[in-house]
Amino acid sequence: MRLILLGPPGAGKGTQAQRIVEKFGIPQLSTGDMLRAAVSAGTDVGKRAKAVMDAGKLVSDDIVIAIVSERIDQPDCAKGFILDGFPRTLVQADATDAMLKAKGLDLSKVLEIKVNDEVLADRVSGRYTCANCGAGYHDTNLRPRQEGVCDRCGSTHFKRRPDDNRETVVTRLQAYYKETSPLIGYYHAKGKLASVDGMADIDRVTSDIEKILESA
Ligand code: ADP
Ligand code: ADP
Ligand code: ZN
């Protein structure tokens, strides 16, 4: 199964991707996570991407296309993968098409998570993750069962992203509408698009996605 998750920052892509990973056993390929890893490691790509990411703008197409193209050749992607946060531009979408074609692979579905703009600033500014295992949480919407302890791995260390503040959300949302939202029409025209209501609670969104995937 090869999936793409589409939606604005804070829509719930990462949250749902983690659940699809558990249920279907295919890896989550988040270009945001891969770029943040490159920034932490201080690689050339990381150095070029850091300021752009901090400002809430999009990293250049060639960089992210190269990262994904290399990643999907890894053995753990043989049974499929979830692209989370990629493609984000029409150039990236065409490149994805070409990449899959060259490998003789087909795209299963593109899941669009729809949300109202008003909730996104709260979702993004309340977001944090486990520093050890990457499990995602939210200050009010999704708290660990025991305060300060990760449900999944028991770690007590958490982190927040430098770009998860109300100021960058505006820039990121503009980038989404300008560059990424055209992909909704692009995949609709290819007969690949399915949309879910991302305003529903997290478990409900998961079950809506599972229904779509079972019939895919
Ligand atoms: P994205 O990957 O699309 O940017 P995330 O999955 O990281 O978004 O979700 C952003 C924040 O909102 C996280 O803190 C997450 O816990 C929370 N969240 C995700 N889905 C929902 C939902 N359906 N209702 C309320 N909060 C949600
Ligand atoms: P969110 O889940 O909040 O939308 P991501 O973690 O996916 O955020 O992305 C964080 C930042 O990384 C983006 O604002 C952008 O600078 C960069 N980025 C991630 N994926 C891409 C991509 N496919 N194309 C260009 N830039 C990207
Ligand atoms: Zn953890």
Short mmCIF file of C-alpha atoms and ligand atoms in Angstrom, two decimals:
data_model
loop_
_atom_site.label_atom_id
_atom_site.label_comp_id
_atom_site.label_asym_id
_atom_site.label_seq_id
_atom_site.Cartn_x
_atom_site.Cartn_y
_atom_site.Cartn_z
CA MET A 1 0.00 0.00 0.00
CA ARG A 2 1.42 3.36 -1.06
CA LEU A 3 -0.29 6.37 0.46
CA ILE A 4 0.03 10.13 0.43
CA LEU A 5 -1.32 12.25 3.30
CA LEU A 6 -2.38 15.77 2.33
CA GLY A 7 -3.46 18.59 4.58
CA PRO A 8 -2.34 21.90 6.09
CA PRO A 9 0.12 22.08 9.00
CA GLY A 10 -1.67 20.77 12.09
CA ALA A 11 -4.32 18.83 10.16
CA GLY A 12 -3.32 15.56 11.82
CA LYS A 13 -1.16 13.94 9.12
CA GLY A 14 1.61 12.83 11.48
CA THR A 15 -0.86 11.64 14.13
CA GLN A 16 -2.78 9.50 11.66
CA ALA A 17 0.39 8.30 9.92
CA GLN A 18 1.65 6.86 13.24
CA ARG A 19 -1.59 4.89 13.57
CA ILE A 20 -1.47 3.60 9.98
CA VAL A 21 2.12 2.46 10.67
CA GLU A 22 0.91 0.41 13.65
CA LYS A 23 -2.07 -1.07 11.86
CA PHE A 24 -0.58 -1.79 8.43
CA GLY A 25 3.13 -2.20 9.22
CA ILE A 26 4.39 0.14 6.52
CA PRO A 27 6.82 2.99 7.30
CA GLN A 28 5.94 6.66 7.60
CA LEU A 29 8.13 8.85 5.40
CA SER A 30 7.87 12.37 6.76
CA THR A 31 9.97 14.86 4.79
CA GLY A 32 9.63 17.25 7.76
CA ASP A 33 11.17 14.64 10.11
CA MET A 34 13.89 13.79 7.59
CA LEU A 35 14.77 17.47 7.13
CA ARG A 36 14.82 18.03 10.91
CA ALA A 37 17.17 15.05 11.25
CA ALA A 38 19.43 16.61 8.60
CA VAL A 39 19.38 19.92 10.49
CA SER A 40 20.33 18.20 13.79
CA ALA A 41 23.07 16.22 12.09
CA GLY A 42 24.43 19.42 10.52
CA THR A 43 24.62 17.96 7.00
CA ASP A 44 24.82 20.18 3.90
CA VAL A 45 21.12 19.63 3.26
CA GLY A 46 20.37 20.53 6.89
CA LYS A 47 22.40 23.73 6.63
CA ARG A 48 20.53 24.77 3.50
CA ALA A 49 17.11 23.87 4.92
CA LYS A 50 17.25 25.31 8.44
CA ALA A 51 16.49 29.00 7.84
CA VAL A 52 13.80 28.17 5.29
CA MET A 53 12.06 25.82 7.72
CA ASP A 54 12.31 28.26 10.63
CA ALA A 55 10.62 30.88 8.46
CA GLY A 56 7.80 28.48 7.55
CA LYS A 57 8.66 28.45 3.85
CA LEU A 58 9.13 25.45 1.60
CA VAL A 59 12.50 23.83 1.09
CA SER A 60 13.50 23.56 -2.60
CA ASP A 61 11.94 20.82 -4.68
CA ASP A 62 15.27 19.22 -5.70
CA ILE A 63 16.30 18.71 -2.07
CA VAL A 64 13.11 16.97 -0.94
CA ILE A 65 12.71 14.97 -4.16
CA ALA A 66 16.26 13.62 -3.75
CA ILE A 67 15.60 12.69 -0.10
CA VAL A 68 12.38 10.81 -0.88
CA SER A 69 13.70 9.10 -3.97
CA GLU A 70 16.59 7.67 -1.95
CA ARG A 71 14.36 6.71 0.98
CA ILE A 72 11.78 4.71 -0.99
CA ASP A 73 14.55 2.46 -2.30
CA GLN A 74 15.23 1.17 1.21
CA PRO A 75 14.14 -2.43 1.89
CA ASP A 76 11.52 -1.46 4.52
CA CYS A 77 9.55 0.34 1.79
CA ALA A 78 9.14 -2.81 -0.31
CA LYS A 79 5.60 -3.47 0.94
CA GLY A 80 4.57 0.16 0.77
CA PHE A 81 4.88 3.47 2.61
CA ILE A 82 3.02 6.53 3.80
CA LEU A 83 4.23 9.83 2.44
CA ASP A 84 3.55 12.45 5.11
CA GLY A 85 4.19 16.03 4.02
CA PHE A 86 5.35 15.08 0.52
CA PRO A 87 4.57 15.92 -2.26
CA ARG A 88 3.85 19.55 -1.38
CA THR A 89 4.13 21.19 -4.82
CA LEU A 90 3.03 20.22 -8.32
CA VAL A 91 6.69 19.74 -9.28
CA GLN A 92 7.04 17.26 -6.41
CA ALA A 93 3.79 15.54 -7.42
CA ASP A 94 5.03 15.05 -10.99
CA ALA A 95 8.35 13.79 -9.64
CA THR A 96 6.50 11.29 -7.41
CA ASP A 97 4.59 10.05 -10.42
CA ALA A 98 7.79 9.60 -12.39
CA MET A 99 9.56 7.90 -9.46
CA LEU A 100 6.76 5.37 -9.00
CA LYS A 101 6.46 4.72 -12.73
CA ALA A 102 10.18 4.10 -13.03
CA LYS A 103 9.92 1.46 -10.31
CA GLY A 104 6.73 -0.03 -11.77
CA LEU A 105 4.74 0.92 -8.66
CA ASP A 106 1.26 2.32 -8.29
CA LEU A 107 -0.16 4.85 -5.86
CA SER A 108 -2.97 3.38 -3.72
CA LYS A 109 -4.68 6.49 -2.34
CA VAL A 110 -4.22 10.13 -1.47
CA LEU A 111 -5.91 10.96 1.82
CA GLU A 112 -6.84 14.59 2.29
CA ILE A 113 -7.44 15.61 5.92
CA LYS A 114 -9.76 18.60 5.85
CA VAL A 115 -9.76 21.11 8.73
CA ASN A 116 -10.92 24.66 9.33
CA ASP A 117 -8.11 27.22 9.41
CA GLU A 118 -9.24 28.52 12.84
CA VAL A 119 -8.09 25.40 14.71
CA LEU A 120 -4.68 25.10 13.09
CA ALA A 121 -2.84 27.71 15.17
CA ASP A 122 -3.98 25.97 18.38
CA ARG A 123 -3.08 22.53 17.07
CA VAL A 124 0.38 23.60 15.99
CA SER A 125 1.24 25.73 19.02
CA GLY A 126 0.09 22.99 21.45
CA ARG A 127 1.96 20.21 19.66
CA TYR A 128 4.90 18.32 21.22
CA THR A 129 6.50 14.92 20.72
CA CYS A 130 8.38 12.34 22.76
CA ALA A 131 12.10 13.06 22.35
CA ASN A 132 12.82 9.33 22.52
CA CYS A 133 10.24 7.58 20.30
CA GLY A 134 8.58 10.45 18.41
CA ALA A 135 5.02 9.79 19.67
CA GLY A 136 2.92 12.90 19.14
CA TYR A 137 0.96 14.76 21.85
CA HIS A 138 -0.96 17.98 22.38
CA ASP A 139 -1.22 20.26 25.43
CA THR A 140 -5.01 19.91 25.58
CA ASN A 141 -6.19 17.58 22.78
CA LEU A 142 -3.96 14.56 23.37
CA ARG A 143 -2.17 14.32 26.71
CA PRO A 144 -0.18 11.32 27.90
CA ARG A 145 -2.17 9.02 30.24
CA GLN A 146 0.28 9.88 33.00
CA GLU A 147 1.35 13.53 32.96
CA GLY A 148 4.95 13.92 31.77
CA VAL A 149 5.43 10.25 30.80
CA CYS A 150 5.26 8.97 27.21
CA ASP A 151 2.47 6.37 26.77
CA ARG A 152 4.46 4.43 24.23
CA CYS A 153 8.00 4.26 25.64
CA GLY A 154 7.88 5.68 29.20
CA SER A 155 10.36 8.48 28.43
CA THR A 156 10.00 11.73 30.37
CA HIS A 157 11.69 13.86 27.71
CA PHE A 158 9.61 15.78 25.22
CA LYS A 159 10.37 18.36 22.57
CA ARG A 160 8.73 21.13 20.60
CA ARG A 161 9.57 22.32 17.11
CA PRO A 162 11.09 25.78 16.67
CA ASP A 163 8.67 26.50 13.80
CA ASP A 164 5.56 25.57 15.79
CA ASN A 165 4.53 29.06 16.79
CA ARG A 166 1.61 31.26 15.83
CA GLU A 167 3.75 33.56 13.63
CA THR A 168 5.02 30.85 11.27
CA VAL A 169 1.60 29.21 11.07
CA VAL A 170 0.40 32.11 8.90
CA THR A 171 3.34 31.72 6.47
CA ARG A 172 2.97 27.93 6.45
CA LEU A 173 -0.74 28.18 5.75
CA GLN A 174 -0.10 30.57 2.85
CA ALA A 175 2.46 28.14 1.44
CA TYR A 176 -0.11 25.36 1.82
CA TYR A 177 -2.84 27.19 -0.07
CA LYS A 178 -0.54 28.51 -2.77
CA GLU A 179 1.70 25.51 -3.41
CA THR A 180 0.08 22.38 -1.95
CA SER A 181 -3.69 22.73 -2.21
CA PRO A 182 -3.57 22.45 -6.06
CA LEU A 183 -2.57 18.82 -5.44
CA ILE A 184 -6.12 18.12 -4.28
CA GLY A 185 -7.40 18.76 -7.82
CA TYR A 186 -4.39 16.98 -9.31
CA TYR A 187 -5.11 13.73 -7.45
CA HIS A 188 -8.87 14.05 -7.80
CA ALA A 189 -8.38 14.12 -11.58
CA LYS A 190 -6.31 10.94 -11.30
CA GLY A 191 -9.11 9.24 -9.35
CA LYS A 192 -6.87 8.80 -6.29
CA LEU A 193 -8.30 11.33 -3.83
CA ALA A 194 -10.31 10.51 -0.70
CA SER A 195 -11.13 13.16 1.91
CA VAL A 196 -11.79 12.79 5.63
CA ASP A 197 -13.16 15.27 8.16
CA GLY A 198 -10.13 16.24 10.24
CA MET A 199 -12.29 18.28 12.63
CA ALA A 200 -13.62 15.05 14.15
CA ASP A 201 -11.83 13.60 17.16
CA ILE A 202 -8.60 11.71 16.55
CA ASP A 203 -10.06 8.18 16.89
CA ARG A 204 -12.93 9.02 14.56
CA VAL A 205 -10.52 10.30 11.89
CA THR A 206 -8.56 7.04 12.25
CA SER A 207 -11.63 4.89 11.76
CA ASP A 208 -12.74 6.97 8.74
CA ILE A 209 -9.29 6.44 7.21
CA GLU A 210 -9.34 2.71 7.96
CA LYS A 211 -12.69 2.39 6.18
CA ILE A 212 -11.26 4.07 3.09
CA LEU A 213 -8.14 1.89 3.16
CA GLU A 214 -10.09 -1.32 3.57
CA SER A 215 -11.99 -0.60 0.38
CA ALA A 216 -8.88 0.68 -1.47
P1 ADP B 1 0.37 17.53 10.90
O1 ADP B 1 1.32 16.36 10.82
O2 ADP B 1 -0.71 17.49 9.87
O3 ADP B 1 1.08 18.85 10.90
P2 ADP B 1 -0.15 16.56 13.62
O4 ADP B 1 -0.58 15.16 13.38
O5 ADP B 1 1.21 16.77 14.17
O6 ADP B 1 -0.39 17.46 12.31
O7 ADP B 1 -1.22 17.24 14.61
C1 ADP B 1 -1.04 18.55 15.11
C2 ADP B 1 -1.45 18.59 16.58
O8 ADP B 1 -2.88 18.46 16.68
C3 ADP B 1 -0.85 17.47 17.42
O9 ADP B 1 -0.48 17.99 18.69
C4 ADP B 1 -2.00 16.44 17.55
O10 ADP B 1 -1.96 15.78 18.81
C5 ADP B 1 -3.25 17.31 17.42
N1 ADP B 1 -4.33 16.66 16.66
C6 ADP B 1 -4.19 15.83 15.58
N2 ADP B 1 -5.40 15.43 15.12
C7 ADP B 1 -6.33 16.02 15.91
C8 ADP B 1 -7.78 15.99 15.95
N3 ADP B 1 -8.50 15.27 15.06
N4 ADP B 1 -8.39 16.70 16.92
C9 ADP B 1 -7.68 17.43 17.81
N5 ADP B 1 -6.33 17.50 17.83
C10 ADP B 1 -5.65 16.80 16.90
P1 ADP B 2 3.67 20.15 9.21
O1 ADP B 2 3.39 18.71 9.55
O2 ADP B 2 3.42 21.05 10.36
O3 ADP B 2 3.03 20.56 7.94
P2 ADP B 2 6.33 19.29 8.36
O4 ADP B 2 7.02 18.65 9.50
O5 ADP B 2 5.72 18.43 7.34
O6 ADP B 2 5.24 20.30 8.98
O7 ADP B 2 7.31 20.29 7.63
C1 ADP B 2 8.08 21.23 8.34
C2 ADP B 2 8.83 22.13 7.36
O8 ADP B 2 9.74 21.32 6.59
C3 ADP B 2 7.99 22.82 6.33
O9 ADP B 2 7.46 24.06 6.81
C4 ADP B 2 9.00 23.04 5.19
O10 ADP B 2 9.88 24.11 5.49
C5 ADP B 2 9.80 21.76 5.24
N1 ADP B 2 9.22 20.70 4.37
C6 ADP B 2 8.72 19.50 4.78
N2 ADP B 2 8.30 18.77 3.73
C7 ADP B 2 8.53 19.54 2.62
C8 ADP B 2 8.30 19.36 1.22
N3 ADP B 2 7.73 18.25 0.74
N4 ADP B 2 8.66 20.37 0.39
C9 ADP B 2 9.24 21.49 0.84
N5 ADP B 2 9.47 21.74 2.14
C10 ADP B 2 9.13 20.77 3.04
ZN ZN B 3 8.03 7.88 23.70
#
